Amino acid sequence: MKKSVPWIALSILVLISMASWITYSTYKPTPPELEVAAAKHIMEVKPVTYTLRKWGRTASADINIEPAVLARESTPLIVDSNDNVKLLFKQSPDAVKCYLWDMDTGRLAYKELTGYPLNFEEYNVASGDYALEVHAKWENGYVLYTARVIVHDNEQ
């Protein structure tokens, strides 16, 4: 029995090492989840493009389509022009920049909106249908999210 104890311990170590290696070799970093909230409405926003590194592993996705085209199929978040739009990340990013693209023309309407939360009144966002593009950066990579936002002028 005493001679088999080292072999059993070695076997267990080998099994643990193999299980760890299998887990590591199949591991793929995933982008943090994001919810966009305004007034009483909340919607989940899926990542579109990202590059992330963790534990020596890299994951990336790239969709080379204009934000207005991507957001066209999504359910819009309806907000007033004086609302604050909150970006609720599962993991807080190091830096965030937001852009609003006009859904009708596909052109950039408002660039480099910053702040937590986004204050549409501060940027004088006019009523309209927009694609909200969120660039979030972490130490281990970046993620680009796209959502559709319909802004109504609260005075109408």
PDB file of C-alpha atoms in Angstrom:
ATOM      1  CA  MET A   1       0.000   0.000   0.000  1.00  0.00           C
ATOM      2  CA  LYS A   2       2.818   2.427   0.853  1.00  0.00           C
ATOM      3  CA  LYS A   3       4.371   1.984  -2.616  1.00  0.00           C
ATOM      4  CA  SER A   4       1.079   2.804  -4.373  1.00  0.00           C
ATOM      5  CA  VAL A   5       0.522   6.150  -2.572  1.00  0.00           C
ATOM      6  CA  PRO A   6       3.108   8.064  -4.692  1.00  0.00           C
ATOM      7  CA  TRP A   7       1.660   6.554  -7.867  1.00  0.00           C
ATOM      8  CA  ILE A   8      -1.870   7.532  -6.901  1.00  0.00           C
ATOM      9  CA  ALA A   9      -0.720  11.074  -6.053  1.00  0.00           C
ATOM     10  CA  LEU A  10       1.186  11.294  -9.350  1.00  0.00           C
ATOM     11  CA  SER A  11      -1.868  10.021 -11.258  1.00  0.00           C
ATOM     12  CA  ILE A  12      -4.073  12.636  -9.616  1.00  0.00           C
ATOM     13  CA  LEU A  13      -1.567  15.395 -10.469  1.00  0.00           C
ATOM     14  CA  VAL A  14      -1.432  14.215 -14.089  1.00  0.00           C
ATOM     15  CA  LEU A  15      -5.247  14.220 -14.313  1.00  0.00           C
ATOM     16  CA  ILE A  16      -5.460  17.708 -12.790  1.00  0.00           C
ATOM     17  CA  SER A  17      -2.770  18.934 -15.202  1.00  0.00           C
ATOM     18  CA  MET A  18      -4.590  17.439 -18.198  1.00  0.00           C
ATOM     19  CA  ALA A  19      -7.929  18.941 -17.113  1.00  0.00           C
ATOM     20  CA  SER A  20      -6.273  22.344 -16.609  1.00  0.00           C
ATOM     21  CA  TRP A  21      -4.625  22.195 -20.024  1.00  0.00           C
ATOM     22  CA  ILE A  22      -7.878  21.223 -21.745  1.00  0.00           C
ATOM     23  CA  THR A  23      -9.678  24.094 -20.004  1.00  0.00           C
ATOM     24  CA  TYR A  24      -6.924  26.550 -20.908  1.00  0.00           C
ATOM     25  CA  SER A  25      -6.651  25.418 -24.540  1.00  0.00           C
ATOM     26  CA  THR A  26     -10.397  25.785 -25.128  1.00  0.00           C
ATOM     27  CA  TYR A  27     -10.767  29.050 -23.171  1.00  0.00           C
ATOM     28  CA  LYS A  28     -11.899  32.046 -25.208  1.00  0.00           C
ATOM     29  CA  PRO A  29     -12.276  35.515 -23.612  1.00  0.00           C
ATOM     30  CA  THR A  30     -15.798  36.896 -23.936  1.00  0.00           C
ATOM     31  CA  PRO A  31     -16.806  40.571 -24.097  1.00  0.00           C
ATOM     32  CA  PRO A  32     -18.431  42.083 -21.005  1.00  0.00           C
ATOM     33  CA  GLU A  33     -22.190  42.501 -21.183  1.00  0.00           C
ATOM     34  CA  LEU A  34     -23.688  45.958 -21.615  1.00  0.00           C
ATOM     35  CA  GLU A  35     -27.148  47.288 -20.855  1.00  0.00           C
ATOM     36  CA  VAL A  36     -28.297  50.732 -21.961  1.00  0.00           C
ATOM     37  CA  ALA A  37     -30.869  52.402 -19.723  1.00  0.00           C
ATOM     38  CA  ALA A  38     -32.882  55.598 -20.036  1.00  0.00           C
ATOM     39  CA  ALA A  39     -35.806  56.653 -17.840  1.00  0.00           C
ATOM     40  CA  LYS A  40     -37.580  53.338 -17.167  1.00  0.00           C
ATOM     41  CA  HIS A  41     -36.368  51.477 -20.246  1.00  0.00           C
ATOM     42  CA  ILE A  42     -33.443  49.041 -20.263  1.00  0.00           C
ATOM     43  CA  MET A  43     -32.111  47.038 -23.163  1.00  0.00           C
ATOM     44  CA  GLU A  44     -29.235  44.627 -23.551  1.00  0.00           C
ATOM     45  CA  VAL A  45     -26.685  45.506 -26.214  1.00  0.00           C
ATOM     46  CA  LYS A  46     -24.634  42.824 -27.939  1.00  0.00           C
ATOM     47  CA  PRO A  47     -20.968  43.339 -28.860  1.00  0.00           C
ATOM     48  CA  VAL A  48     -20.276  43.794 -32.562  1.00  0.00           C
ATOM     49  CA  THR A  49     -16.510  44.026 -32.845  1.00  0.00           C
ATOM     50  CA  TYR A  50     -13.963  43.153 -30.194  1.00  0.00           C
ATOM     51  CA  THR A  51     -10.415  42.061 -29.451  1.00  0.00           C
ATOM     52  CA  LEU A  52      -9.707  40.691 -25.996  1.00  0.00           C
ATOM     53  CA  ARG A  53      -6.722  38.994 -24.342  1.00  0.00           C
ATOM     54  CA  LYS A  54      -6.709  36.982 -21.150  1.00  0.00           C
ATOM     55  CA  TRP A  55      -4.408  34.268 -19.811  1.00  0.00           C
ATOM     56  CA  GLY A  56      -2.405  34.339 -23.024  1.00  0.00           C
ATOM     57  CA  ARG A  57      -5.522  33.645 -25.116  1.00  0.00           C
ATOM     58  CA  THR A  58      -7.003  36.067 -27.650  1.00  0.00           C
ATOM     59  CA  ALA A  59     -10.529  36.355 -29.026  1.00  0.00           C
ATOM     60  CA  SER A  60     -11.673  38.723 -31.725  1.00  0.00           C
ATOM     61  CA  ALA A  61     -14.630  39.438 -33.966  1.00  0.00           C
ATOM     62  CA  ASP A  62     -14.961  42.064 -36.665  1.00  0.00           C
ATOM     63  CA  ILE A  63     -18.046  43.104 -38.559  1.00  0.00           C
ATOM     64  CA  ASN A  64     -17.206  45.670 -41.193  1.00  0.00           C
ATOM     65  CA  ILE A  65     -20.682  47.189 -41.560  1.00  0.00           C
ATOM     66  CA  GLU A  66     -21.782  50.737 -40.804  1.00  0.00           C
ATOM     67  CA  PRO A  67     -23.433  51.145 -37.375  1.00  0.00           C
ATOM     68  CA  ALA A  68     -26.663  52.474 -38.902  1.00  0.00           C
ATOM     69  CA  VAL A  69     -27.027  49.299 -40.970  1.00  0.00           C
ATOM     70  CA  LEU A  70     -26.311  47.049 -37.980  1.00  0.00           C
ATOM     71  CA  ALA A  71     -28.727  48.842 -35.673  1.00  0.00           C
ATOM     72  CA  ARG A  72     -31.567  48.953 -38.211  1.00  0.00           C
ATOM     73  CA  GLU A  73     -32.790  45.451 -37.261  1.00  0.00           C
ATOM     74  CA  SER A  74     -32.597  45.948 -33.483  1.00  0.00           C
ATOM     75  CA  THR A  75     -35.365  47.076 -31.167  1.00  0.00           C
ATOM     76  CA  PRO A  76     -34.901  50.794 -30.410  1.00  0.00           C
ATOM     77  CA  LEU A  77     -34.508  52.404 -27.017  1.00  0.00           C
ATOM     78  CA  ILE A  78     -36.868  55.387 -26.919  1.00  0.00           C
ATOM     79  CA  VAL A  79     -35.573  58.383 -24.951  1.00  0.00           C
ATOM     80  CA  ASP A  80     -36.365  62.070 -24.490  1.00  0.00           C
ATOM     81  CA  SER A  81     -33.815  64.656 -25.613  1.00  0.00           C
ATOM     82  CA  ASN A  82     -33.226  65.662 -21.975  1.00  0.00           C
ATOM     83  CA  ASP A  83     -32.752  62.090 -20.696  1.00  0.00           C
ATOM     84  CA  ASN A  84     -29.545  60.687 -19.347  1.00  0.00           C
ATOM     85  CA  VAL A  85     -28.572  57.441 -21.029  1.00  0.00           C
ATOM     86  CA  LYS A  86     -26.806  55.094 -18.638  1.00  0.00           C
ATOM     87  CA  LEU A  87     -24.282  52.535 -19.863  1.00  0.00           C
ATOM     88  CA  LEU A  88     -24.396  49.625 -17.430  1.00  0.00           C
ATOM     89  CA  PHE A  89     -21.341  47.425 -17.989  1.00  0.00           C
ATOM     90  CA  LYS A  90     -20.769  44.125 -16.155  1.00  0.00           C
ATOM     91  CA  GLN A  91     -17.111  45.208 -15.850  1.00  0.00           C
ATOM     92  CA  SER A  92     -16.335  48.917 -15.735  1.00  0.00           C
ATOM     93  CA  PRO A  93     -14.171  49.941 -18.706  1.00  0.00           C
ATOM     94  CA  ASP A  94     -11.089  52.157 -18.512  1.00  0.00           C
ATOM     95  CA  ALA A  95     -12.418  54.483 -21.244  1.00  0.00           C
ATOM     96  CA  VAL A  96     -15.676  54.938 -23.177  1.00  0.00           C
ATOM     97  CA  LYS A  97     -16.517  57.032 -26.233  1.00  0.00           C
ATOM     98  CA  CYS A  98     -19.912  57.110 -27.896  1.00  0.00           C
ATOM     99  CA  TYR A  99     -21.042  58.160 -31.351  1.00  0.00           C
ATOM    100  CA  LEU A 100     -24.522  58.771 -32.764  1.00  0.00           C
ATOM    101  CA  TRP A 101     -25.097  57.889 -36.414  1.00  0.00           C
ATOM    102  CA  ASP A 102     -28.174  59.158 -38.270  1.00  0.00           C
ATOM    103  CA  MET A 103     -30.261  56.145 -39.320  1.00  0.00           C
ATOM    104  CA  ASP A 104     -31.662  57.880 -42.422  1.00  0.00           C
ATOM    105  CA  THR A 105     -28.409  59.104 -43.940  1.00  0.00           C
ATOM    106  CA  GLY A 106     -25.918  56.729 -42.307  1.00  0.00           C
ATOM    107  CA  ARG A 107     -23.702  59.712 -41.461  1.00  0.00           C
ATOM    108  CA  LEU A 108     -22.044  60.520 -38.167  1.00  0.00           C
ATOM    109  CA  ALA A 109     -24.308  63.007 -36.363  1.00  0.00           C
ATOM    110  CA  TYR A 110     -22.575  63.398 -32.971  1.00  0.00           C
ATOM    111  CA  LYS A 111     -19.036  62.273 -32.248  1.00  0.00           C
ATOM    112  CA  GLU A 112     -17.098  61.479 -29.106  1.00  0.00           C
ATOM    113  CA  LEU A 113     -19.872  61.781 -26.558  1.00  0.00           C
ATOM    114  CA  THR A 114     -18.378  61.045 -23.155  1.00  0.00           C
ATOM    115  CA  GLY A 115     -19.572  60.736 -19.600  1.00  0.00           C
ATOM    116  CA  TYR A 116     -21.398  58.402 -17.288  1.00  0.00           C
ATOM    117  CA  PRO A 117     -24.280  58.749 -17.904  1.00  0.00           C
ATOM    118  CA  LEU A 118     -24.538  60.275 -21.364  1.00  0.00           C
ATOM    119  CA  ASN A 119     -26.388  63.563 -21.113  1.00  0.00           C
ATOM    120  CA  PHE A 120     -28.178  64.099 -24.445  1.00  0.00           C
ATOM    121  CA  GLU A 121     -29.309  67.579 -23.387  1.00  0.00           C
ATOM    122  CA  GLU A 122     -25.679  68.654 -22.858  1.00  0.00           C
ATOM    123  CA  TYR A 123     -24.803  67.629 -26.430  1.00  0.00           C
ATOM    124  CA  ASN A 124     -28.002  69.187 -27.864  1.00  0.00           C
ATOM    125  CA  VAL A 125     -29.062  65.911 -29.455  1.00  0.00           C
ATOM    126  CA  ALA A 126     -31.951  66.633 -31.800  1.00  0.00           C
ATOM    127  CA  SER A 127     -34.945  64.340 -32.065  1.00  0.00           C
ATOM    128  CA  GLY A 128     -34.452  61.549 -34.554  1.00  0.00           C
ATOM    129  CA  ASP A 129     -33.544  57.928 -35.150  1.00  0.00           C
ATOM    130  CA  TYR A 130     -29.891  57.111 -34.336  1.00  0.00           C
ATOM    131  CA  ALA A 131     -27.479  54.236 -34.095  1.00  0.00           C
ATOM    132  CA  LEU A 132     -25.577  54.495 -30.820  1.00  0.00           C
ATOM    133  CA  GLU A 133     -22.034  53.190 -31.190  1.00  0.00           C
ATOM    134  CA  VAL A 134     -20.181  52.573 -27.917  1.00  0.00           C
ATOM    135  CA  HIS A 135     -16.379  52.120 -27.920  1.00  0.00           C
ATOM    136  CA  ALA A 136     -15.310  50.619 -24.577  1.00  0.00           C
ATOM    137  CA  LYS A 137     -11.668  49.978 -23.751  1.00  0.00           C
ATOM    138  CA  TRP A 138     -10.240  47.764 -21.031  1.00  0.00           C
ATOM    139  CA  GLU A 139      -6.671  46.912 -20.144  1.00  0.00           C
ATOM    140  CA  ASN A 140      -7.040  43.578 -21.947  1.00  0.00           C
ATOM    141  CA  GLY A 141      -8.702  44.894 -25.141  1.00  0.00           C
ATOM    142  CA  TYR A 142     -11.657  46.771 -26.575  1.00  0.00           C
ATOM    143  CA  VAL A 143     -15.293  46.129 -27.479  1.00  0.00           C
ATOM    144  CA  LEU A 144     -17.578  47.990 -29.870  1.00  0.00           C
ATOM    145  CA  TYR A 145     -21.330  47.837 -29.180  1.00  0.00           C
ATOM    146  CA  THR A 146     -24.166  49.124 -31.395  1.00  0.00           C
ATOM    147  CA  ALA A 147     -27.760  49.912 -30.407  1.00  0.00           C
ATOM    148  CA  ARG A 148     -30.649  51.808 -31.918  1.00  0.00           C
ATOM    149  CA  VAL A 149     -31.909  54.911 -30.083  1.00  0.00           C
ATOM    150  CA  ILE A 150     -34.931  57.016 -30.986  1.00  0.00           C
ATOM    151  CA  VAL A 151     -34.757  60.488 -29.443  1.00  0.00           C
ATOM    152  CA  HIS A 152     -37.945  62.491 -28.956  1.00  0.00           C
ATOM    153  CA  ASP A 153     -37.983  66.176 -28.151  1.00  0.00           C
ATOM    154  CA  ASN A 154     -39.768  66.361 -24.821  1.00  0.00           C
ATOM    155  CA  GLU A 155     -41.368  69.712 -25.726  1.00  0.00           C
ATOM    156  CA  GLN A 156     -43.364  68.266 -28.606  1.00  0.00           C
TER     157      GLN A 156
END
